[in-house]
PDB file of C-alpha atoms in Angstrom:
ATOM      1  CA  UNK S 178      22.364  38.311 -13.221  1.00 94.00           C
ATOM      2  CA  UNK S 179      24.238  41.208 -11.811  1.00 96.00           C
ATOM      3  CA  UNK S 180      22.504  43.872 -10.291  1.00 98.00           C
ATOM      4  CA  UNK S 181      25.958  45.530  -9.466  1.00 98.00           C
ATOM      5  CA  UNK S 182      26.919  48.019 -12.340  1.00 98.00           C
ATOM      6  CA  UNK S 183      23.063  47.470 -14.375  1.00 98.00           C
ATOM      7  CA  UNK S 184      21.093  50.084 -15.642  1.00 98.00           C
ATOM      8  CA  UNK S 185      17.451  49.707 -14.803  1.00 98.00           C
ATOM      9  CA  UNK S 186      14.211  50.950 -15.340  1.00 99.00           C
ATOM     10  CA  UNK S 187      11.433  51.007 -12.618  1.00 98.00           C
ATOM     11  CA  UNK S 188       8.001  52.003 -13.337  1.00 98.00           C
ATOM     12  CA  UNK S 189       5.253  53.429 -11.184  1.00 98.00           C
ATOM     13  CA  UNK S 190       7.920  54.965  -9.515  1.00 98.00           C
ATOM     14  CA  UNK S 191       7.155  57.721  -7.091  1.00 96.00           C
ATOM     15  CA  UNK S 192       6.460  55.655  -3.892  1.00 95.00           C
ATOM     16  CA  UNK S 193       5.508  52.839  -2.418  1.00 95.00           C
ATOM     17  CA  UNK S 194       7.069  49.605  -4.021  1.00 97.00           C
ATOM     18  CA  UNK S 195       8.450  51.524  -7.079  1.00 98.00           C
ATOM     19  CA  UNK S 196       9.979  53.668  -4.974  1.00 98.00           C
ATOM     20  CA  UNK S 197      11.283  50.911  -2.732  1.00 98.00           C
ATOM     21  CA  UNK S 198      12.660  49.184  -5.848  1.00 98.00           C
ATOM     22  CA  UNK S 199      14.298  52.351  -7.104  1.00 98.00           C
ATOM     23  CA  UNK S 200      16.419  52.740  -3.798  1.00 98.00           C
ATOM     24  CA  UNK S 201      17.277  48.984  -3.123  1.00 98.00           C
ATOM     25  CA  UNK S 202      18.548  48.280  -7.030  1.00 98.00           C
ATOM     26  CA  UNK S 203      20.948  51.659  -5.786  1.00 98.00           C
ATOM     27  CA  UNK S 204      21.996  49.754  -2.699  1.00 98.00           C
ATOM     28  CA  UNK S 205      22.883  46.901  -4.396  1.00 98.00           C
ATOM     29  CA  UNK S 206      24.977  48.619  -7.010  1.00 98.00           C
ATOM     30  CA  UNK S 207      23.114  49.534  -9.964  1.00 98.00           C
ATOM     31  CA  UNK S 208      24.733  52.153 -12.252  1.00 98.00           C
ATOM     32  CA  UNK S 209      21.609  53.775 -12.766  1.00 98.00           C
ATOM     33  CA  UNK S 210      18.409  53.898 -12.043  1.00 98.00           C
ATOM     34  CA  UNK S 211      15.713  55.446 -14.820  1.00 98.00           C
ATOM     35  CA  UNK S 212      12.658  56.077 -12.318  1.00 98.00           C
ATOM     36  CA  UNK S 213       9.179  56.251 -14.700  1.00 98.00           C
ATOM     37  CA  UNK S 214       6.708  58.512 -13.587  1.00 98.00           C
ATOM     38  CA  UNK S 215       3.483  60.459 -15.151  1.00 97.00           C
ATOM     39  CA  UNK S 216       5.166  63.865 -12.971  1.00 97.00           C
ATOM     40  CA  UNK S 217       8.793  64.031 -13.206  1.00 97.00           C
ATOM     41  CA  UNK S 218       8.834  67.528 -12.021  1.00 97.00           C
ATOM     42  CA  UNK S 219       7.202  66.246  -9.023  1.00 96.00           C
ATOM     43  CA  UNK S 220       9.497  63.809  -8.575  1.00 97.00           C
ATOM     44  CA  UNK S 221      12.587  64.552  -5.370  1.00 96.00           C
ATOM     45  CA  UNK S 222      14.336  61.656  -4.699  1.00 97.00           C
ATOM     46  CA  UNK S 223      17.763  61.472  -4.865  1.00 97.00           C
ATOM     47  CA  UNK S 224      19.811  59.195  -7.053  1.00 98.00           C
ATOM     48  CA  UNK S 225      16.845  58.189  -9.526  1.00 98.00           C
ATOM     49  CA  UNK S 226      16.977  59.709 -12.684  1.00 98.00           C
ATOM     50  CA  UNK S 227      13.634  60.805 -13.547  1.00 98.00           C
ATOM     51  CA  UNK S 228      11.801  59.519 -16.313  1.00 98.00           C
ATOM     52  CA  UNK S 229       8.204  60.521 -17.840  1.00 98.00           C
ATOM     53  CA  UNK S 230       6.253  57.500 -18.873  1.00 98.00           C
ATOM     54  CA  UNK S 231       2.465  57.136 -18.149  1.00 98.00           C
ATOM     55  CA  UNK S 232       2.444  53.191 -18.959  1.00 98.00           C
ATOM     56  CA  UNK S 233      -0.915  53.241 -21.033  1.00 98.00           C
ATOM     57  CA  UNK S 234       0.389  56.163 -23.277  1.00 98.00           C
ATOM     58  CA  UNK S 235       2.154  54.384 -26.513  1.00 98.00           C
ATOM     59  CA  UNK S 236       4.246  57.071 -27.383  1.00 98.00           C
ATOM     60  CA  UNK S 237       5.863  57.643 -23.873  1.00 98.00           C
ATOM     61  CA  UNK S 238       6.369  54.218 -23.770  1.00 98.00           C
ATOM     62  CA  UNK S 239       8.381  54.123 -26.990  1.00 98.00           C
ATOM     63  CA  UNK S 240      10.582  57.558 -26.507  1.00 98.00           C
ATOM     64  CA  UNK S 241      11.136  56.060 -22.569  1.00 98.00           C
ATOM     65  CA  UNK S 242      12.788  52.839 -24.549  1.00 98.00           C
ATOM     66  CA  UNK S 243      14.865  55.488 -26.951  1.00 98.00           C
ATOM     67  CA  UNK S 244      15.856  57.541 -23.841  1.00 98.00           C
ATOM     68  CA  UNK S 245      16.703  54.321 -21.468  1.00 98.00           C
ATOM     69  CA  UNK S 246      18.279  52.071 -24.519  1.00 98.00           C
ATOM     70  CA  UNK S 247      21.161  51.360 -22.182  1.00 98.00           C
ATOM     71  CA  UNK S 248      18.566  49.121 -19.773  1.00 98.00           C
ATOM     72  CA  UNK S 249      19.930  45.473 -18.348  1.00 98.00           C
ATOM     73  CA  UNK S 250      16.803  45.590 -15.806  1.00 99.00           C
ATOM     74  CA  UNK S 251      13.346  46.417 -16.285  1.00 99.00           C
ATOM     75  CA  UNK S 252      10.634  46.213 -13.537  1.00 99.00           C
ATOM     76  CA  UNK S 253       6.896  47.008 -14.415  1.00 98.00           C
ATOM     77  CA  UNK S 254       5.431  47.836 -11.530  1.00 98.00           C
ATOM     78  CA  UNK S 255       3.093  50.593 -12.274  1.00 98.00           C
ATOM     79  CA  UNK S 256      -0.281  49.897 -11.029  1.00 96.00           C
ATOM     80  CA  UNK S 257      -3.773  50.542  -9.513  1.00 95.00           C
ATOM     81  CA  UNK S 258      -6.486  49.757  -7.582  1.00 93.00           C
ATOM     82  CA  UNK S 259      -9.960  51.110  -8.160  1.00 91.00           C
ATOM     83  CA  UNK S 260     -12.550  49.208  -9.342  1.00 94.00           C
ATOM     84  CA  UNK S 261     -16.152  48.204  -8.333  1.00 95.00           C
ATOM     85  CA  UNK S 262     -17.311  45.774  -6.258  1.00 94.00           C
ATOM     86  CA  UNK S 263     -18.970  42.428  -8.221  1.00 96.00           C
ATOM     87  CA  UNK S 264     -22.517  43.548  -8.089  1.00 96.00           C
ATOM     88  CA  UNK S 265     -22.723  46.925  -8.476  1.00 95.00           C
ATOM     89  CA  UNK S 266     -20.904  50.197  -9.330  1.00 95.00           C
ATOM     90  CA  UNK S 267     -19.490  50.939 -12.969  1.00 97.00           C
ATOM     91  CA  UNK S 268     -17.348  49.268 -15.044  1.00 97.00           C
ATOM     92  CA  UNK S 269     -14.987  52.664 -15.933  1.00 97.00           C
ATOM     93  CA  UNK S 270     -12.391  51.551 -13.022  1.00 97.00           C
ATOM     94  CA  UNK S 271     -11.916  47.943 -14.406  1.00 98.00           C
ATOM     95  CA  UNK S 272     -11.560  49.169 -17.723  1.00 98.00           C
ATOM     96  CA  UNK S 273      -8.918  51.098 -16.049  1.00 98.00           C
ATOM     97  CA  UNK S 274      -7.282  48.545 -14.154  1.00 98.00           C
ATOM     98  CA  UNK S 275      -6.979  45.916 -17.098  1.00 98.00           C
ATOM     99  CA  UNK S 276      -5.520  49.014 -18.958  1.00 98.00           C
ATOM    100  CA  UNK S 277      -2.864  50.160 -16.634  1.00 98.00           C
ATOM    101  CA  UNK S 278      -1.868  46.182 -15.039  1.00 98.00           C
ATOM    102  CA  UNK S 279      -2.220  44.423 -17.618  1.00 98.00           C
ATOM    103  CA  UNK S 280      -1.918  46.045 -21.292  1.00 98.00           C
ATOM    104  CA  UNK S 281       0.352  48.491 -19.667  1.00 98.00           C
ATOM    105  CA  UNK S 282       3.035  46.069 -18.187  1.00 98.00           C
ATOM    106  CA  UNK S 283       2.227  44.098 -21.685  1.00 98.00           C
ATOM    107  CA  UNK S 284       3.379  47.114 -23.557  1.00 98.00           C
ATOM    108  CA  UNK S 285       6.294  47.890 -21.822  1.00 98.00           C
ATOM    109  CA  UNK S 286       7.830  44.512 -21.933  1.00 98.00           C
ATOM    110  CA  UNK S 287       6.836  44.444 -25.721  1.00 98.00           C
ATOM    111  CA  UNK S 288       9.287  47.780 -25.795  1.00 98.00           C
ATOM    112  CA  UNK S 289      11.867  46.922 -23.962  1.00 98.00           C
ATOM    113  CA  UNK S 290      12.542  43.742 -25.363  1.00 98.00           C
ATOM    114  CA  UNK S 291      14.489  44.441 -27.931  1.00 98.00           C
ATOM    115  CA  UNK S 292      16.509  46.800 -25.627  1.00 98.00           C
ATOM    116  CA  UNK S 293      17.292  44.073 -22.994  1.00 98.00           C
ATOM    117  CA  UNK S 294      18.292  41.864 -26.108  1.00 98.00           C
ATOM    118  CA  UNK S 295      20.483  44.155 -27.685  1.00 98.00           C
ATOM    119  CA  UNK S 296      21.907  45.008 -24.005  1.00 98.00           C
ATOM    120  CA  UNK S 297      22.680  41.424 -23.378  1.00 98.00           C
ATOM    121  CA  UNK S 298      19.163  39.689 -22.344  1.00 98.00           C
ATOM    122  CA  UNK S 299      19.140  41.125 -18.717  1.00 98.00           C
ATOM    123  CA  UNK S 300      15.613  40.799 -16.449  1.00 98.00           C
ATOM    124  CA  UNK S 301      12.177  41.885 -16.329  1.00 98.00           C
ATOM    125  CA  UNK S 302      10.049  41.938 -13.633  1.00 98.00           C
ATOM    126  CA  UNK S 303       6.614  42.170 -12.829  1.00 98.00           C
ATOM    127  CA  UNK S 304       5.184  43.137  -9.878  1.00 98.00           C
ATOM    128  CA  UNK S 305       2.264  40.813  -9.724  1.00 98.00           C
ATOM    129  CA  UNK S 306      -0.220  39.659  -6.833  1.00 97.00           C
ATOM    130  CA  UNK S 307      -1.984  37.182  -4.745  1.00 97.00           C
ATOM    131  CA  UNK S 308      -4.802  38.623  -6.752  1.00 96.00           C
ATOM    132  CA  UNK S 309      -3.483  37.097  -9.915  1.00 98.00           C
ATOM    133  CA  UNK S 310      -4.300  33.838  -8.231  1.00 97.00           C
ATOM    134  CA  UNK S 311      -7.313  34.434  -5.967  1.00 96.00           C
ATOM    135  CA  UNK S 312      -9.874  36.509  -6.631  1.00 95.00           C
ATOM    136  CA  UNK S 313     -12.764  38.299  -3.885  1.00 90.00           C
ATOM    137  CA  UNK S 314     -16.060  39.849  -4.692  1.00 92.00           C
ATOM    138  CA  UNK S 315     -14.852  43.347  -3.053  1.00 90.00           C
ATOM    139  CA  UNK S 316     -11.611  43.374  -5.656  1.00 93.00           C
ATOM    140  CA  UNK S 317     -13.099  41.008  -8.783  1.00 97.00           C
ATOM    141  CA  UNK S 318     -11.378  43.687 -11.636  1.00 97.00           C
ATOM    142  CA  UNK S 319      -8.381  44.006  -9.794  1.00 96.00           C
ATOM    143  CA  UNK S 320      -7.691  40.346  -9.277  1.00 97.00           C
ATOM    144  CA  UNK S 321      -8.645  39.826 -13.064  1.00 98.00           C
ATOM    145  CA  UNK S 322      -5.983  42.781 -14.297  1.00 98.00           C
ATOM    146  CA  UNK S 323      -2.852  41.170 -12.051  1.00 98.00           C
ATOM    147  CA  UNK S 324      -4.562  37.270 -13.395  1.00 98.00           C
ATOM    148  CA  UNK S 325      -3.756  39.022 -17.279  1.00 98.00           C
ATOM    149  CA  UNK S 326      -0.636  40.084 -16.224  1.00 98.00           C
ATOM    150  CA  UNK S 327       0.231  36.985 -14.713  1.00 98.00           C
ATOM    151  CA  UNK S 328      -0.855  35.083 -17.806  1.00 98.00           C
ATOM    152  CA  UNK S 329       1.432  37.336 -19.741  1.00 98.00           C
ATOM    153  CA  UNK S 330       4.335  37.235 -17.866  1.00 98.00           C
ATOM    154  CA  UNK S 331       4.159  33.424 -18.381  1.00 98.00           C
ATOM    155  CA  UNK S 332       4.026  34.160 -21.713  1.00 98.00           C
ATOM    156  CA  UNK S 333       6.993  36.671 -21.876  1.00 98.00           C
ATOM    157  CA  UNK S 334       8.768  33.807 -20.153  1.00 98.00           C
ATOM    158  CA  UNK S 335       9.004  31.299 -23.066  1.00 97.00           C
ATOM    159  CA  UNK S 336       9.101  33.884 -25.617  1.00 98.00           C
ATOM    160  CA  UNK S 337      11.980  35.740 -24.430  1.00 98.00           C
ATOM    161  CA  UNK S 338      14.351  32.600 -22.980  1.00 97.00           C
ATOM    162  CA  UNK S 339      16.239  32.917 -26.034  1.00 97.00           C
ATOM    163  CA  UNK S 340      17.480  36.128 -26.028  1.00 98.00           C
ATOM    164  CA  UNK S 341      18.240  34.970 -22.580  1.00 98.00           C
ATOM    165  CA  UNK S 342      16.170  37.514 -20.508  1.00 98.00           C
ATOM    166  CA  UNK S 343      15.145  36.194 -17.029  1.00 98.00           C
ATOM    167  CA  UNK S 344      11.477  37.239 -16.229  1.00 98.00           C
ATOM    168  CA  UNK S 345      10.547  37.208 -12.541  1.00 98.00           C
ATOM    169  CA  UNK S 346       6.852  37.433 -11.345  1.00 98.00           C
ATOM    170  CA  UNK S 347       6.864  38.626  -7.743  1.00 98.00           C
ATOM    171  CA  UNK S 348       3.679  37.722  -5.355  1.00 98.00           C
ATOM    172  CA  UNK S 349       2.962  39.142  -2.635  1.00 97.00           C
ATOM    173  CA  UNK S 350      -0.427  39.494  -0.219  1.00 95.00           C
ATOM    174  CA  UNK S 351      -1.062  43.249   1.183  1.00 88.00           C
ATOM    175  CA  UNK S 352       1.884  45.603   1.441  1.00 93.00           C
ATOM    176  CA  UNK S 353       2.419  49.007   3.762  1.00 81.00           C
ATOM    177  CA  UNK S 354       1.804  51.616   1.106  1.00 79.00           C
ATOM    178  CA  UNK S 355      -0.208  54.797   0.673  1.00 73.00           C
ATOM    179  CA  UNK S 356      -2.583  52.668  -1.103  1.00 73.00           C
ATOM    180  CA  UNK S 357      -3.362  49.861   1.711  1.00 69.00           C
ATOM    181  CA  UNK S 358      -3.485  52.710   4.716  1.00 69.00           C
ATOM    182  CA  UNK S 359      -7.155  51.540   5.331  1.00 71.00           C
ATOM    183  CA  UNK S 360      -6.551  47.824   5.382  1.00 74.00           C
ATOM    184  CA  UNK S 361      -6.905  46.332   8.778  1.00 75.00           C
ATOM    185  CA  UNK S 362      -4.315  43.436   7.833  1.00 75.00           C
ATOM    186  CA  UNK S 363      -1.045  42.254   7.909  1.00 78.00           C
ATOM    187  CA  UNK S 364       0.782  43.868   5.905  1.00 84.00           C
ATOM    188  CA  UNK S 365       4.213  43.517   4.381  1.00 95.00           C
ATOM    189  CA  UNK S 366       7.107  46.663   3.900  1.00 96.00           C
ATOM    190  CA  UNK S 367       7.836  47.823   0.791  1.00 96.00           C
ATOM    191  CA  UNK S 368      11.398  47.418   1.331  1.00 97.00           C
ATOM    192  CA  UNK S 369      11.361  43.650   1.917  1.00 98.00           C
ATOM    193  CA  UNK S 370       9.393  43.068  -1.529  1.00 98.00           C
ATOM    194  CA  UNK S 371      11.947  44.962  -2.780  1.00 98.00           C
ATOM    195  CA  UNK S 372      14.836  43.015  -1.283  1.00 98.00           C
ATOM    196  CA  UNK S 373      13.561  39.520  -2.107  1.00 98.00           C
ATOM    197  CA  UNK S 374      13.162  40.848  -5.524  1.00 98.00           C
ATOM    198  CA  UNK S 375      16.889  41.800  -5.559  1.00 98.00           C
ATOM    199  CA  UNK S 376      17.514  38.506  -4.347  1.00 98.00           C
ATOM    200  CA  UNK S 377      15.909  36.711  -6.926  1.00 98.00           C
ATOM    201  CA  UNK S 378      17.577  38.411  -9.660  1.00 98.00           C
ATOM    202  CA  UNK S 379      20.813  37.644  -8.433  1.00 98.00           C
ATOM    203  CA  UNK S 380      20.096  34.650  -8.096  1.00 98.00           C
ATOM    204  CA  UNK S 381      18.750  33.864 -11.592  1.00 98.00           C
ATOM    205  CA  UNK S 382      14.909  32.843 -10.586  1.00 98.00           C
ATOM    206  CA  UNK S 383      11.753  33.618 -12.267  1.00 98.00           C
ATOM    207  CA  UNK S 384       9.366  33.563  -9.108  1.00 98.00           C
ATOM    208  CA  UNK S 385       9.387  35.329  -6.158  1.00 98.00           C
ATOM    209  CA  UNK S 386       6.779  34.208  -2.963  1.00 98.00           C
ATOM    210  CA  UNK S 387       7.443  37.476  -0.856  1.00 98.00           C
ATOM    211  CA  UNK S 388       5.262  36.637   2.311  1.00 97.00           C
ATOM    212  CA  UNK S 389       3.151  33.524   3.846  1.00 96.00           C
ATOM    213  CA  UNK S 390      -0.061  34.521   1.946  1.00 96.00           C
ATOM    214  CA  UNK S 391       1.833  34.386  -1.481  1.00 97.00           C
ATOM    215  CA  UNK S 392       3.093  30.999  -0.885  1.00 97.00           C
ATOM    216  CA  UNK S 393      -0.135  29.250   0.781  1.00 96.00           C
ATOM    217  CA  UNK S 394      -2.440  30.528  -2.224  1.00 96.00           C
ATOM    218  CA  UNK S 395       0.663  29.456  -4.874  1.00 97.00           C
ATOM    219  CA  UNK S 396       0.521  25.880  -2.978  1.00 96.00           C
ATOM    220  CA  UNK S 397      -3.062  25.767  -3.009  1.00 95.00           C
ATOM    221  CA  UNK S 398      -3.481  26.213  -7.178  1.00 95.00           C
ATOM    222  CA  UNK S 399      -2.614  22.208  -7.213  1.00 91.00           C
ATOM    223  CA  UNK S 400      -5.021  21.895  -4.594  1.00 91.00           C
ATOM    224  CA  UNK S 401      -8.878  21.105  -4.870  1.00 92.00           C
ATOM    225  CA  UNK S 402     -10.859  24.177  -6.239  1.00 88.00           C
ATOM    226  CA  UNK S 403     -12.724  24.691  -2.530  1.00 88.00           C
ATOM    227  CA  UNK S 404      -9.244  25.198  -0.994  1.00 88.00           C
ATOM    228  CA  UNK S 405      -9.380  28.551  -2.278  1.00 89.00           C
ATOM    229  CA  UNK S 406     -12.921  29.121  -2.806  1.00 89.00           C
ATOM    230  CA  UNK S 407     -15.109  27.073  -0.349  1.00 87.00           C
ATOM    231  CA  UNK S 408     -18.226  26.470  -0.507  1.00 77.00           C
ATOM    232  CA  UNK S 409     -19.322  25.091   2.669  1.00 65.00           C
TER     233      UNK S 409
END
């Protein structure tokens, strides 16, 4: 579809990918971009119009999809990243994590469906993981919230093909934001998640493999199970 001239919503918006997303769907022409945020008095970028919506509160969710009924482009990408470790620690921050990835990008599909129907079918994205495919013992909730929202976004797939909305899951491994500062890895910008995700709207595709990690762990699901978790 046509990013030049859409009207899009972007959640988790205030930096990072969000933010990244926000400024390249500008770039490439949008008519407007709705940013959601939990603060948006706190929120000073330019050219974003700011939108409250904490995406585990129902009843932002639904006056966000009143406010931004004109929407052709919808990209859940509000997220977190704070649970325990397998063996120990409590449960609160998975519950958390399943809450905000999973039933919250769940939600705000099941709102804005209607809205990209009525507006012409359009796209939703998900910003998804390597996570949703590999789990670790340090990140077990985490990987489980972006599997459920992987599993999901499958499903929104099928469901919504014939109101003709394009769903795109985008992997990626680590990225350079706020939240990854004290990861010793590689690490991929913001900005180029957000531009292959551009890319792959345009260009009418449901999956995007932003970085060598994403696609070596997506080729390796067809593999034997001890390509991704050996046990040698």
């Amino acid at each position: 579809m046509k990013i030049e001239g859409s009207v899009a919503l972007v959640t988790g918006a205030n930096r990072g990918i969000g933010l990244a997303f926000c400024r390249a769907l500008l770039a490439r022409g949008a008519a407007k971009v709705y940013a959601g945020v939990r603060r948006p008095e706190n929120f000073t970028e330019p050219g974003p119009v700011p939108l409250r919506l904490d995406v585990t509160d129902p009843e932002q969710i639904a006056a966000a999809a009143r406010t931004a009924s004109d929407a052709t482009i919808v990209i859940n990408n509000a997220g977190i990243q704070g649970g325990p470790p397998l063996l120990e620690g409590s449960l609160d921050g998975a519950r958390q994590e399943l809450e905000v990835n999973y039933l919250g990008t769940w939600a705000v599909s099941r709102a804005f469906a209607p809205v990209l129907a009525a507006n012409g079918g359009g796209a939703l994205v998900n910003m998804l993981s390597v996570a949703s495919w590999r789990s670790t013992w340090r990140f077990p909730s985490y990987a489980a919230s972006k599997a459920a929202q992987w599993s999901v976004t499958n499903a929104l797939r099928v469901a919504l093909r014939e109101q003709g909305t394009l769903v795109v899951g985008v992997h990626v491994g680590w990225v350079d934001t706020d939240a990854t500062a004290a990861v010793d890895e590689p690490k991929t910008d913001a900005a180029e998640v957000a531009a292959q995700t551009m890319d792959a709207i345009a260009r009418d595709e449901p999956e995007v493999l932003v970085d060598e990690t994403a696609r070596r762990v997506r080729a390796a699901l067809s593999g034997p199970l001890d390509l991704l978790y050996p046990t040698g």
